[in-house]
Each structure stands twice: as C-alpha cells, then as structure tokens.
Amino acid sequence: MSIKVDPNLIKDLKHFGLKDASKCFHCGNCTAICPLSTPENPFPRRLVRYAQMGLTDKILHSPEPWLCYYCGTCSDKCPRGADPGETMMVMRRYLTSLYDWTGFARKFYTSEKFEVMAISIVALLVGVGLLLFNTGFSNWNMVHPDLNSVWPSHGIELADLGMAAILSFLLLTNVYRCIKAILGDLTFKIPLKLYASEVKELLVHVLT
C-alpha cells in the first residue's frame, strides 16, 4: 500500500499553533507516562511522528487526538520541551478543519481577520433583524421591562429554532465525516448492538 507524504504538513500545522514538535527526538517519555497509552497504541509520540513525517492521511484516520484530555503530564515530563500535549491540541484543531466541509473551521483557526469579520457580520445581521422585525411600539418599565412589546417572542423563538437547525446540521454532518474518516469501511459494519452497549460510556464522557 502506497503512503502519501506531505512535505508541507509541519508548515501547515504551524498555522494551527504548532511550535515545538520539531524538538521531539522520540525518547518515549510522553508515551510511558500517558495513562491512556498502551503497547498497541503508543501516543502521543506516534502522532508527533506522523506530523514530522508528513503523514496527513495517518493523522486523518487516527482517533488518538480525541482520546487525549490534555492533562499536561506529558508536556511537564518532556526533557526537550517539545510540549506533546499542545501538539495533540493542534491535531484536534487541524482535524476539525479537515472534517469541516464548509472550510470555515480552517479560516477561524488560521485567520484573525476572518474571525473578526465573521463576528462582525453576524452582529450586523442580528442588528438588522432587530430593526426590521421590531413592532414599532415599546413599553419600557425600569421595574418590569416588556421586551415582547418591541420584539415578538414568537419571532425570536423561530429565529432561535432556525439557528439551532443550521448549527445542528453542520455539526452532525461534520461528526459523520469524522466517524467516516476514522472507521472507514467499518462505519456501517459494526452491529448496532455494540453501539448501544457503549451509550453509557458516551453519556459519561459528554456529561463530564
């Protein structure tokens, strides 16, 4: 099987905040001290190696960045100051940009100008909406202000539902792309019973 190498991967990751990964000489301290690392799954060292070698596809198919909860122990014990914990954080940002089919995630992570522009546009749209859909009447009372006299509550509710629908669609489609990238052909071959047996574990991680 051929392996595609991206010589610009490290340079690309620097746009997502990568700083010290090149200092790593693979002593294995981070892997030895990480409570989540196993002989079969030696990370974070393996992900650092992938980055140094330009193995974009390997990173894309790796679930390890999402298992790391950034306790910081590996960074504290690194003799070279390579900060493997932050490298895992960078991997999560990078992977988020790969899963996002809109391309917005990459822009938000790598461009402050785009971030300011996006926030400004959203604020402008909200302001225009409030101006266009206000009732023209107001009943201001400093003790019991009636906002519904200016902006109908049902209109705001519909706007909230619309926003929730759009965000949910974007989130779920990107989650699907994440699952598809990690599991590949196994996505639809794993029995539903197995998924159901892990619901408790999912809830624990979501709520904690």
XYZ file of C-alpha atoms in Angstrom:
208
model
C 0.000 0.000 0.000
C 1.404 3.393 -1.009
C 1.792 6.118 1.612
C 1.375 9.749 0.629
C 3.809 12.166 2.275
C 3.054 15.872 2.593
C 6.355 17.787 2.985
C 4.429 20.937 3.933
C 2.458 19.370 6.787
C 4.583 20.815 9.605
C 4.382 24.252 7.990
C 0.609 23.882 7.703
C 0.270 22.762 11.327
C 2.139 25.867 12.470
C -0.841 27.899 11.279
C -2.886 25.957 13.842
C -0.479 26.736 16.686
C 2.243 24.067 16.398
C 5.505 25.327 17.898
C 7.861 22.793 19.441
C 7.129 19.407 17.826
C 10.403 19.538 15.881
C 12.283 19.328 19.204
C 11.000 15.787 19.794
C 13.666 13.082 19.419
C 11.309 10.228 20.367
C 12.690 9.261 23.734
C 9.260 7.845 24.608
C 8.768 9.663 27.936
C 5.379 11.028 26.901
C 4.159 7.599 25.842
C 5.447 5.957 29.026
C 3.755 8.456 31.324
C 0.432 8.874 29.486
C -2.336 6.970 31.340
C -4.166 6.349 28.056
C -1.207 4.914 26.140
C -0.931 1.162 25.554
C 1.699 -1.042 23.845
C -0.639 -1.303 20.850
C -1.478 2.396 20.886
C 1.628 4.426 21.817
C 0.611 8.035 21.830
C 1.167 10.985 21.841
C 4.553 10.025 20.401
C 3.019 8.345 17.353
C 1.082 11.471 16.353
C 4.199 13.610 16.736
C 5.995 11.170 14.443
C 3.194 11.367 11.877
C 3.489 15.155 11.881
C 7.261 15.086 11.436
C 6.983 12.600 8.567
C 4.161 14.476 6.801
C 1.658 11.617 7.066
C -1.569 13.589 6.676
C -3.711 10.533 5.908
C -2.456 8.721 9.008
C -3.436 11.705 11.154
C -6.845 11.928 9.463
C -7.625 8.304 10.329
C -6.336 8.485 13.923
C -8.773 8.604 16.869
C -5.988 9.325 19.380
C -6.260 13.149 19.371
C -9.853 12.814 20.565
C -8.866 10.467 23.405
C -6.366 12.941 24.869
C -7.881 15.232 27.503
C -4.787 17.455 27.778
C -3.850 16.698 31.380
C -0.424 18.176 30.572
C 1.647 15.436 32.228
C 3.461 14.549 29.010
C 4.437 18.181 28.446
C 5.677 18.557 32.024
C 7.915 15.485 31.737
C 9.276 16.112 28.239
C 13.080 16.552 28.535
C 13.220 18.547 25.312
C 10.299 20.889 25.974
C 8.537 19.642 22.853
C 5.122 20.103 24.521
C 3.396 16.967 23.142
C 0.174 17.899 24.947
C -0.114 21.087 22.910
C 0.742 19.107 19.784
C -2.310 16.934 20.430
C -4.394 20.095 20.814
C -3.068 21.328 17.468
C -4.019 17.980 15.943
C -7.601 18.449 17.128
C -7.781 21.897 15.538
C -6.274 20.553 12.322
C -8.608 17.565 12.192
C -11.610 19.799 12.834
C -10.626 21.792 9.750
C -10.378 18.590 7.694
C -13.762 17.286 8.810
C -15.470 20.636 8.164
C -16.744 20.609 4.581
C -17.572 24.337 4.661
C -13.954 25.413 5.171
C -14.986 27.857 7.905
C -13.166 25.978 10.681
C -9.816 26.398 8.967
C -10.470 30.113 8.460
C -11.439 30.597 12.106
C -8.310 28.817 13.338
C -5.815 30.408 10.964
C -7.088 33.935 10.269
C -7.820 36.544 12.931
C -9.147 38.855 10.223
C -11.705 36.263 9.152
C -12.724 35.693 12.769
C -13.319 39.409 13.363
C -15.128 39.726 10.033
C -17.391 36.732 10.751
C -18.333 38.028 14.210
C -18.989 41.488 12.761
C -21.231 40.091 10.013
C -23.253 38.024 12.496
C -23.620 41.042 14.794
C -24.705 43.171 11.823
C -27.282 40.600 10.700
C -28.699 40.371 14.222
C -28.876 44.159 14.438
C -30.595 44.460 11.053
C -33.032 41.726 12.045
C -33.925 43.510 15.266
C -34.502 46.745 13.353
C -36.608 45.153 10.618
C -38.793 42.994 12.823
C -39.450 45.287 15.760
C -43.087 46.199 16.392
C -42.511 49.923 16.481
C -44.024 50.067 19.939
C -42.288 49.948 23.259
C -43.425 49.600 26.817
C -40.290 50.284 28.839
C -40.597 49.985 32.543
C -37.484 50.015 34.663
C -39.072 47.604 37.137
C -40.682 45.191 34.664
C -39.382 45.920 31.143
C -41.530 44.306 28.450
C -39.192 43.276 25.644
C -42.042 41.478 23.879
C -43.614 44.846 23.162
C -40.626 45.618 20.910
C -39.669 42.189 19.550
C -42.376 39.480 19.456
C -41.287 36.422 21.403
C -42.588 34.017 18.749
C -40.389 35.687 16.131
C -37.305 35.369 18.302
C -38.213 31.745 19.005
C -38.449 30.995 15.276
C -35.077 32.648 14.706
C -33.555 30.558 17.508
C -35.011 27.363 16.056
C -33.677 28.233 12.612
C -30.217 28.898 14.013
C -30.337 25.648 16.007
C -31.327 23.714 12.876
C -28.452 25.165 10.835
C -25.858 24.578 13.562
C -27.152 21.042 14.207
C -26.924 20.219 10.501
C -23.348 21.485 10.293
C -22.337 19.694 13.495
C -23.907 16.351 12.581
C -22.530 16.315 9.028
C -19.041 17.059 10.316
C -19.372 14.398 13.026
C -20.341 11.928 10.307
C -17.249 12.899 8.300
C -15.150 12.361 11.437
C -16.621 8.902 12.020
C -16.224 8.000 8.354
C -12.578 9.100 8.346
C -11.706 7.091 11.458
C -13.743 3.934 10.857
C -13.636 3.857 7.059
C -15.378 0.765 5.682
C -16.290 -0.356 9.204
C -18.730 2.556 9.653
C -21.794 0.533 8.672
C -20.420 -2.920 9.506
C -20.341 -2.529 13.285
C -23.516 -4.046 14.823
C -25.976 -1.546 16.313
C -25.988 -3.671 19.457
C -22.339 -2.781 20.016
C -23.081 0.929 19.641
C -25.977 0.597 22.098
C -23.734 -1.097 24.651
C -21.463 1.972 24.661
C -24.214 4.568 25.192
C -23.450 4.696 28.915
C -19.779 5.409 28.191
C -20.799 8.125 25.729
C -23.004 9.843 28.297
C -20.250 9.746 30.920
C -17.817 11.491 28.570
C -20.398 14.006 27.333
C -21.512 14.986 30.830
C -18.064 15.067 32.428
